[in-house]
PDB file of C-alpha atoms in Angstrom:
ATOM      1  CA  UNK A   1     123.211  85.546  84.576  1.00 90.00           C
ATOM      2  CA  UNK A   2     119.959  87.678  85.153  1.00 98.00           C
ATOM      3  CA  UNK A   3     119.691  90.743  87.216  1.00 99.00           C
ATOM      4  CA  UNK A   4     116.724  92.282  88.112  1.00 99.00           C
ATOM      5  CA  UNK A   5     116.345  95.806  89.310  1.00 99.00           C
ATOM      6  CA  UNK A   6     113.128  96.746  91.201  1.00 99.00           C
ATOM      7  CA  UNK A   7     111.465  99.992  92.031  1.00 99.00           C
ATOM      8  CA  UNK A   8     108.620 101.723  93.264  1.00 99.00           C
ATOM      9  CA  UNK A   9     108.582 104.561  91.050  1.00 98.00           C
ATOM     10  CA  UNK A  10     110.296 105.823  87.422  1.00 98.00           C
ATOM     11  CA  UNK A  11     113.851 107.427  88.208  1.00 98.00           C
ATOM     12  CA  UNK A  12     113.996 104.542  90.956  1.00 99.00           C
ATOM     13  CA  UNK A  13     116.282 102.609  89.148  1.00 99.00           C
ATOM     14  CA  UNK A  14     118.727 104.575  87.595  1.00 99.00           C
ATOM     15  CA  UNK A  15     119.124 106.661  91.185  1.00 99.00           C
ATOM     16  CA  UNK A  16     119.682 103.384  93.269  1.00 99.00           C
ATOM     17  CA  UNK A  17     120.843 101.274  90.787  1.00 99.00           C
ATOM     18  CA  UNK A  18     122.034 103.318  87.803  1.00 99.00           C
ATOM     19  CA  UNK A  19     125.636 102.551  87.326  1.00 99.00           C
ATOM     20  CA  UNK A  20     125.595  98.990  88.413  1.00 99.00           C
ATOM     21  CA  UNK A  21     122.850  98.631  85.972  1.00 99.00           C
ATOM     22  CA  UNK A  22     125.200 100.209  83.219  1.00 99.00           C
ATOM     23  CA  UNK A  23     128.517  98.052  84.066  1.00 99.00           C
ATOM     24  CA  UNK A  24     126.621  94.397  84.185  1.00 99.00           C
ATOM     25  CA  UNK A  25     124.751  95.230  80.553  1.00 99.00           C
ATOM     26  CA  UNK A  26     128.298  96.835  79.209  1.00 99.00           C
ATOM     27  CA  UNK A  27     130.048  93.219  80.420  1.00 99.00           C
ATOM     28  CA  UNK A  28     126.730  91.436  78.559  1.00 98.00           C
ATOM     29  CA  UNK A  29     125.008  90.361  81.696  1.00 98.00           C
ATOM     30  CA  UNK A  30     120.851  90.446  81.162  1.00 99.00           C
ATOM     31  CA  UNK A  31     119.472  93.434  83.230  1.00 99.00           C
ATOM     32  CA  UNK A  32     115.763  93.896  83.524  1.00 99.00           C
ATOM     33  CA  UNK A  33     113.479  96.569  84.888  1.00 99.00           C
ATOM     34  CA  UNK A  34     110.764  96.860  87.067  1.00 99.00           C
ATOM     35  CA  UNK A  35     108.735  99.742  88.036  1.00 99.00           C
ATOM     36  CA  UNK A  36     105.459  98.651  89.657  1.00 99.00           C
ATOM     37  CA  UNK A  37     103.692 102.153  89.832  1.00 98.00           C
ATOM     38  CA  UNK A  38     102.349 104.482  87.090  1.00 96.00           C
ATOM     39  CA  UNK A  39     104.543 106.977  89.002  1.00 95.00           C
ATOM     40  CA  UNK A  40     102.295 109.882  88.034  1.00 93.00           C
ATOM     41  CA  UNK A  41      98.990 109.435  90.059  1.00 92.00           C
ATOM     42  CA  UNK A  42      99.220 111.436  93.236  1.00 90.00           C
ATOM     43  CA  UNK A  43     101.159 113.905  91.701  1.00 87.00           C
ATOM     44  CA  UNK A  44      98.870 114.142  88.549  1.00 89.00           C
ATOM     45  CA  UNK A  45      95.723 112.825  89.156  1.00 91.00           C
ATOM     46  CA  UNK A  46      94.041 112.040  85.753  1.00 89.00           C
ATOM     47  CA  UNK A  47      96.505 113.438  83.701  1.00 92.00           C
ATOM     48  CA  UNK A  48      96.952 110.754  81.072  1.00 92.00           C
ATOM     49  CA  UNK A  49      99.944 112.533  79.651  1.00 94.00           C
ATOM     50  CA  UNK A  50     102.032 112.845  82.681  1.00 92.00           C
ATOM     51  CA  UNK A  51     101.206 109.157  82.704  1.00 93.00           C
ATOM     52  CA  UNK A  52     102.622 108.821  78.910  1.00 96.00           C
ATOM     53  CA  UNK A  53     105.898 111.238  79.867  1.00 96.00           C
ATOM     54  CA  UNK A  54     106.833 109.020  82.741  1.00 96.00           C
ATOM     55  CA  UNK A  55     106.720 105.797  80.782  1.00 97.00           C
ATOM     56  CA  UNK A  56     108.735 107.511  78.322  1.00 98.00           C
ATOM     57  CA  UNK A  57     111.533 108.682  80.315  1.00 98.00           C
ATOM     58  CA  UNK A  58     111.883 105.302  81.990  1.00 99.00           C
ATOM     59  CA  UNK A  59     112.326 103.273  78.346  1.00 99.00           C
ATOM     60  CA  UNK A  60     114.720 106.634  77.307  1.00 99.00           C
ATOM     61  CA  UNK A  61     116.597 105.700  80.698  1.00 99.00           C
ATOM     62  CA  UNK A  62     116.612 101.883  80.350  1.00 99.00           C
ATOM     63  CA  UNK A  63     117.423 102.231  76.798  1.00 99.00           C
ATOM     64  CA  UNK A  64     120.667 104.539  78.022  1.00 99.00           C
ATOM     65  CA  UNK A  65     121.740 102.175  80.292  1.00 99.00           C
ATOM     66  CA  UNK A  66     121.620  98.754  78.104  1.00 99.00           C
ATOM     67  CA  UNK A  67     118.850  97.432  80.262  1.00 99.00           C
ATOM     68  CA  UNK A  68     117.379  94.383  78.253  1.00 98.00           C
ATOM     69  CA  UNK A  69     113.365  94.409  79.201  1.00 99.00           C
ATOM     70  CA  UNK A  70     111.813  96.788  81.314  1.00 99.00           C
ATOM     71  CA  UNK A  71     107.714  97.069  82.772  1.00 99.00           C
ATOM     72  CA  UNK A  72     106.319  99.824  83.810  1.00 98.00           C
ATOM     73  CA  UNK A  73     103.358  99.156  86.422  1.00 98.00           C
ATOM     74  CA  UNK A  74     100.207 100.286  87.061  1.00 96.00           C
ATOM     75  CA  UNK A  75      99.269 100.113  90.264  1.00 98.00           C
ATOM     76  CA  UNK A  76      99.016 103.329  92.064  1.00 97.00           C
ATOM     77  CA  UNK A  77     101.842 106.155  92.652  1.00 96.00           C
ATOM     78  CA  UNK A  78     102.491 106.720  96.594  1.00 96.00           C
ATOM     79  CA  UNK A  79      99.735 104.585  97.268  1.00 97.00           C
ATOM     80  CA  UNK A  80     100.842 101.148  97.555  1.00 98.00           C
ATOM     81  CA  UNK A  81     100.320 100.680 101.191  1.00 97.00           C
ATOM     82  CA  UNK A  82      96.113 100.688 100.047  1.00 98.00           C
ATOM     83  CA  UNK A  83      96.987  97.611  97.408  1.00 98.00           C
ATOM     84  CA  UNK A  84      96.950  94.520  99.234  1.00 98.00           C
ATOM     85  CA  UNK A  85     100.005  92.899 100.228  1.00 98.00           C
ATOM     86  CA  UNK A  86      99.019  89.750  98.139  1.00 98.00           C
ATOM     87  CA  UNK A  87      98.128  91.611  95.051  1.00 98.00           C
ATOM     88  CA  UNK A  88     101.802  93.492  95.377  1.00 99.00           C
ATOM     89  CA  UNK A  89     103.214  90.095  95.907  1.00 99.00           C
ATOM     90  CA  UNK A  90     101.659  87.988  92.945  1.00 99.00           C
ATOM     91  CA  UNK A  91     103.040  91.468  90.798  1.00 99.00           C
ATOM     92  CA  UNK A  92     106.337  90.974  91.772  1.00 99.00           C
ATOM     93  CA  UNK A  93     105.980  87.490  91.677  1.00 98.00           C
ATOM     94  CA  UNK A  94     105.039  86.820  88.315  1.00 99.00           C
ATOM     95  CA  UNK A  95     107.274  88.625  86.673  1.00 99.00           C
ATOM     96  CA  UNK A  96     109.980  87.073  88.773  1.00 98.00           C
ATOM     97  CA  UNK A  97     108.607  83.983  87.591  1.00 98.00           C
ATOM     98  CA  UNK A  98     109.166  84.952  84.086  1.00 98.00           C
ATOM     99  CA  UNK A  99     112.942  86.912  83.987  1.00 99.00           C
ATOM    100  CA  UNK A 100     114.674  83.577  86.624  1.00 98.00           C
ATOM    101  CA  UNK A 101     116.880  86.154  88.062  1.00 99.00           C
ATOM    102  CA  UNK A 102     119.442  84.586  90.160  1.00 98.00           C
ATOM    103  CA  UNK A 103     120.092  88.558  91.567  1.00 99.00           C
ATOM    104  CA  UNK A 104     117.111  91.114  92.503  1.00 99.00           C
ATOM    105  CA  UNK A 105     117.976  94.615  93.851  1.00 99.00           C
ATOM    106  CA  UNK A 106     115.105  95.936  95.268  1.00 99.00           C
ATOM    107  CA  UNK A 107     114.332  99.456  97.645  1.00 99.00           C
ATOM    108  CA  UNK A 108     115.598  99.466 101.229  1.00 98.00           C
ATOM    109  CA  UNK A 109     113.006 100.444 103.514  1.00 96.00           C
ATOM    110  CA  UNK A 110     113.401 104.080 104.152  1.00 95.00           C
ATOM    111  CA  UNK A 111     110.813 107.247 104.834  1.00 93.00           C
ATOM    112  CA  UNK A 112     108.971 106.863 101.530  1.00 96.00           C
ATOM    113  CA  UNK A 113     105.766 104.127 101.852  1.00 96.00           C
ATOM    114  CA  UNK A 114     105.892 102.373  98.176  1.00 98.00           C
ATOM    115  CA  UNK A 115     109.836 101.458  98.772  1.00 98.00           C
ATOM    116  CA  UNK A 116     108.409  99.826 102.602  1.00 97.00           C
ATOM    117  CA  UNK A 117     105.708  97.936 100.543  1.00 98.00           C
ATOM    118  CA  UNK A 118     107.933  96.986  97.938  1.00 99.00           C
ATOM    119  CA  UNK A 119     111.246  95.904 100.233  1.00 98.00           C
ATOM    120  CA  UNK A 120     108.343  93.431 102.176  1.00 98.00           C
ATOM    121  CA  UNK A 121     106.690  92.176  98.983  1.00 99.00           C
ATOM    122  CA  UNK A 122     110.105  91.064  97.447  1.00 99.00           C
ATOM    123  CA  UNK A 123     111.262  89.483 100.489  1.00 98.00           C
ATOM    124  CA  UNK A 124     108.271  87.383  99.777  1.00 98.00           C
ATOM    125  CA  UNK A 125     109.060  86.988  96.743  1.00 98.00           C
ATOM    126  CA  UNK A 126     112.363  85.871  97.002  1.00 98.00           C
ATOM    127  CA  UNK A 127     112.468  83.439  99.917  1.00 97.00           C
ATOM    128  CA  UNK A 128     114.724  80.509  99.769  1.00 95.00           C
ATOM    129  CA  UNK A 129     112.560  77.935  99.247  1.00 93.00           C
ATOM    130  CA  UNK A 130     113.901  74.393  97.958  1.00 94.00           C
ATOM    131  CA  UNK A 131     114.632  74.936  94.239  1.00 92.00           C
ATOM    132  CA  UNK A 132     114.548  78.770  94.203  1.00 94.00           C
ATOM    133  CA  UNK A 133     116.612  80.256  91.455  1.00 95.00           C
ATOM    134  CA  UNK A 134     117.148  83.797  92.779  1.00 98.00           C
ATOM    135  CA  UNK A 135     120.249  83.670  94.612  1.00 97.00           C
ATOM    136  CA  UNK A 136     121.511  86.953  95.802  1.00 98.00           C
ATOM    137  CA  UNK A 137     118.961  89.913  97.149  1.00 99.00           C
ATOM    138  CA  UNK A 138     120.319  93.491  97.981  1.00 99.00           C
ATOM    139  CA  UNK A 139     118.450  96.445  98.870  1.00 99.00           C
ATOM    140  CA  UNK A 140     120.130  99.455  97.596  1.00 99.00           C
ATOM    141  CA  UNK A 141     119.409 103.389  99.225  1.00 98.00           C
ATOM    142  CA  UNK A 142     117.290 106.032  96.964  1.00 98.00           C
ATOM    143  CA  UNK A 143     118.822 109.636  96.764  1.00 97.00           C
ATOM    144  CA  UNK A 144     115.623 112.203  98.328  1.00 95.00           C
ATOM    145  CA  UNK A 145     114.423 109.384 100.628  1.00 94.00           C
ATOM    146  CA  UNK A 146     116.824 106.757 102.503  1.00 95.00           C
ATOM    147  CA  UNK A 147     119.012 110.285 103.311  1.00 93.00           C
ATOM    148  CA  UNK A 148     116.421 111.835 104.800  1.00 91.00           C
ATOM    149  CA  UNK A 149     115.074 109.144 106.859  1.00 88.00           C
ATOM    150  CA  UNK A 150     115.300 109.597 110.764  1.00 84.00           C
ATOM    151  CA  UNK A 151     117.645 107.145 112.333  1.00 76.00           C
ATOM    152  CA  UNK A 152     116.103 107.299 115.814  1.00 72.00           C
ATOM    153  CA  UNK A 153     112.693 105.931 114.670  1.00 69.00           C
ATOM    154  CA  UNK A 154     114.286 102.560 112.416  1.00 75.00           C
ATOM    155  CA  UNK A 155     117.743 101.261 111.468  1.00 83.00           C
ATOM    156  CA  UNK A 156     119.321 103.029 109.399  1.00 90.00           C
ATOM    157  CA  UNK A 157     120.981 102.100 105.892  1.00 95.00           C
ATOM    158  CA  UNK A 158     124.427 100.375 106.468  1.00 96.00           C
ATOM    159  CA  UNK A 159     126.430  99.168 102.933  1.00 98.00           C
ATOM    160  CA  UNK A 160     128.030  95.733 102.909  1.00 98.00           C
ATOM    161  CA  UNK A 161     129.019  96.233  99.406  1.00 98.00           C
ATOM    162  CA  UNK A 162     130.040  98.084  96.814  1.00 99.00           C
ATOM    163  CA  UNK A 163     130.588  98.690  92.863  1.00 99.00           C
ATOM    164  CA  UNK A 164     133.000 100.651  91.227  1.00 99.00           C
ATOM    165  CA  UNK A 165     131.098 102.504  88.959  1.00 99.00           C
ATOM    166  CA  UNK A 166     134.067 104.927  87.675  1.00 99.00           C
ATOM    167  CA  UNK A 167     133.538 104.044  84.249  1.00 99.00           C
ATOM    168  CA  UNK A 168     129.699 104.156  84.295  1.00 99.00           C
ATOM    169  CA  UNK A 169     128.978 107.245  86.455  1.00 99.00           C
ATOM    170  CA  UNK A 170     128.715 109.674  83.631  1.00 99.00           C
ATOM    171  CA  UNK A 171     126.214 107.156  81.985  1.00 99.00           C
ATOM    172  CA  UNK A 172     124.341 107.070  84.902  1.00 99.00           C
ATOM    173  CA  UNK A 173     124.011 110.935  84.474  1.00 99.00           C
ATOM    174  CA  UNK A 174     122.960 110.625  80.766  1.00 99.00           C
ATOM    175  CA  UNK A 175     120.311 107.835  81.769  1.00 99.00           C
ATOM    176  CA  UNK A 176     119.378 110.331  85.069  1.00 99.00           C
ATOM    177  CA  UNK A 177     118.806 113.148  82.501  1.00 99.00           C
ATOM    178  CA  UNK A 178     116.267 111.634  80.507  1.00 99.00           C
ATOM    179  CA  UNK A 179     113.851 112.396  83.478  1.00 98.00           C
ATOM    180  CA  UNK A 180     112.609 116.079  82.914  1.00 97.00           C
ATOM    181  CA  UNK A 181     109.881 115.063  85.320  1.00 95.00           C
ATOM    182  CA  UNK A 182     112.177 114.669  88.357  1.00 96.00           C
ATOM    183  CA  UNK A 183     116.049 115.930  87.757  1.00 97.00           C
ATOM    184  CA  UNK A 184     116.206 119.512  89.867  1.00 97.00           C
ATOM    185  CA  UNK A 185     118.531 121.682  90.254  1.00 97.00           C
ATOM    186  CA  UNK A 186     121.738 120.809  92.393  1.00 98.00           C
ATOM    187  CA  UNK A 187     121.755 120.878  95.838  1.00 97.00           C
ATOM    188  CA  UNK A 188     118.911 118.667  94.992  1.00 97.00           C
ATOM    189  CA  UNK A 189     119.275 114.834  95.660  1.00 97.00           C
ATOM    190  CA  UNK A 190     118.282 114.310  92.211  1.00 97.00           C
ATOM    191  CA  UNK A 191     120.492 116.309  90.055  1.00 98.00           C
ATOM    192  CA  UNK A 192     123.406 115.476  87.773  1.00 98.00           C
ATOM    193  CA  UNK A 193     126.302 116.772  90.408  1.00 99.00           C
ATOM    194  CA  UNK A 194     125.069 115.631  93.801  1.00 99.00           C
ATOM    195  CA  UNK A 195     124.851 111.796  91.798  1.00 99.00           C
ATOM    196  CA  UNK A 196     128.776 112.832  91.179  1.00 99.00           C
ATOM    197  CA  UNK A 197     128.656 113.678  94.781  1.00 99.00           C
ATOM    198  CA  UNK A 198     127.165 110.740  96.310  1.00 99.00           C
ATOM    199  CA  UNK A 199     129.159 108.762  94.125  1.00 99.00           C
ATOM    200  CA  UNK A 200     132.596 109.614  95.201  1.00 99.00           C
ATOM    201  CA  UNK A 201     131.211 109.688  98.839  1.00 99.00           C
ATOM    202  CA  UNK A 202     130.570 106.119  98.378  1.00 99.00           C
ATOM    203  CA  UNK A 203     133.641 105.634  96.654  1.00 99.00           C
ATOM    204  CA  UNK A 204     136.018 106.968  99.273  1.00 99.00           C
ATOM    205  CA  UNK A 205     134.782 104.550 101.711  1.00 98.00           C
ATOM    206  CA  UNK A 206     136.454 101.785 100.046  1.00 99.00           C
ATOM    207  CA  UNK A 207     139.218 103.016  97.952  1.00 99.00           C
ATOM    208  CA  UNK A 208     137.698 104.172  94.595  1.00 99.00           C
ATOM    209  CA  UNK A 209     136.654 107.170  92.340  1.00 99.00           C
ATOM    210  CA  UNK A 210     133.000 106.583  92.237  1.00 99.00           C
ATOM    211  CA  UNK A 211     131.434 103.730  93.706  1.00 99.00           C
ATOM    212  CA  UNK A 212     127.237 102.689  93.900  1.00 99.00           C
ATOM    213  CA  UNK A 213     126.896 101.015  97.655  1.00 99.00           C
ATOM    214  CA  UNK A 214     124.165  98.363  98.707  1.00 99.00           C
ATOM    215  CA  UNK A 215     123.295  96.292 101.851  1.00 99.00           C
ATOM    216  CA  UNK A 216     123.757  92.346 100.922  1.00 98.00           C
ATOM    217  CA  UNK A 217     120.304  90.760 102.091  1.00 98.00           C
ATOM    218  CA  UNK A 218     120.790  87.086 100.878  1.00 97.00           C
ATOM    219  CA  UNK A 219     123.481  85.253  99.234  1.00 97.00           C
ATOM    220  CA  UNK A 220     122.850  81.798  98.402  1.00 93.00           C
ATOM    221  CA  UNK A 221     125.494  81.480  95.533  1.00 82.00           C
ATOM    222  CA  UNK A 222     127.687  79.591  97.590  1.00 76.00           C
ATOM    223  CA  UNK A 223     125.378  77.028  99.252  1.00 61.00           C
TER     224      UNK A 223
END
């Protein structure tokens, strides 16, 4: 069983995605990664450094949470509604080609751009053709952009399903952490206790301490 995890941007994964991530590579499941933007551009144009951090503190992160092979893009940071749709989709594509997964996760498509592109790009991707290997497609929510999206102007994230990630949450901090570039301080989105927070919100929706919620896209598993 291969699961990949895809994101717009470094810290994508391990907000959406994090503890799931964590339990499937602690039960021996394959996990891979990947980011398809340098994640740095737009806010640090030319700063080859920045560019080197970010790529850091994703393989820090992936390496905290057991993930088995992770890419780092390079196409470019809040920009990928000026890369053509075909170029985003051969990306994807070929790396999808590579990893088989039978399960993607990929960005629902909330007020940030990239996670638009990339929701339409992997339901490309991933159609159920004859013969098509990856089985089951979720989108899952990004703390600091699916919250803050405005309900009146597109539908808004619903979960179908969920994880208990009770055992995994406080690796999904440690993996969270490793991103000095993007961790702020709490009542930020994107700090160590409103991912506690969010977590046990999602959790007491279905009867558990800390839980990681998606919307089901696909499943195919049982045709």
């Amino acid at each position: 069983m291969t699961t990949l995890v895809i994101g717009a941007h470094p810290d994508d994964e391990v907000l959406g995605v994090g503890g799931t991530i964590a339990k499937l590579a602690a039960a021996g499941e394959e996990v891979c990664v990947l980011i398809v933007t340098d994640g740095s551009s737009t806010q640090y144009p030319g700063d080859r450094v920045k560019r080197a951090q970010k790529k850091g503190e994703l393989e820090a992160c992936c390496r905290t949470l057991g993930v088995g092979a992770v890419v780092h893009g390079d196409l470019p940071d809040m920009q990928l509604d000026t890369v053509p749709h075909t170029k985003l989709n051969d990306f994807i594509g070929d790396h999808v080609a590579t990893w088989r997964p039978d399960t993607i996760y990929t960005h629902y498509p909330d007020i940030n751009r990239d996670h638009v592109r990339l929701f339409e790009s992997t339901l490309v991707v991933a159609r159920p053709r004859p013969g098509a290997f990856v089985r089951r497609l979720l989108a899952y929510p990004t703390p600091s952009a699916t919250e803050w999206d405005v309900p009146l102007l597109k539908r808004p994230f619903v979960a179908t399903c969920y994880v208990d990630i009770e055992a995994h949450l406080e690796t999904k901090i440690e993996a969270l952490a490793c991103y000095d570039t993007e961790v702020r301080p709490y009542p930020h989105p994107r700090s160590a206790e409103a991912i506690r927070a969010i977590a046990a919100g999602c959790g007491v929706k279905v009867g558990l301490r800390a839980a990681e919620e998606f919307m089901l896209l696909r499943d195919t598993a049982w045709a």
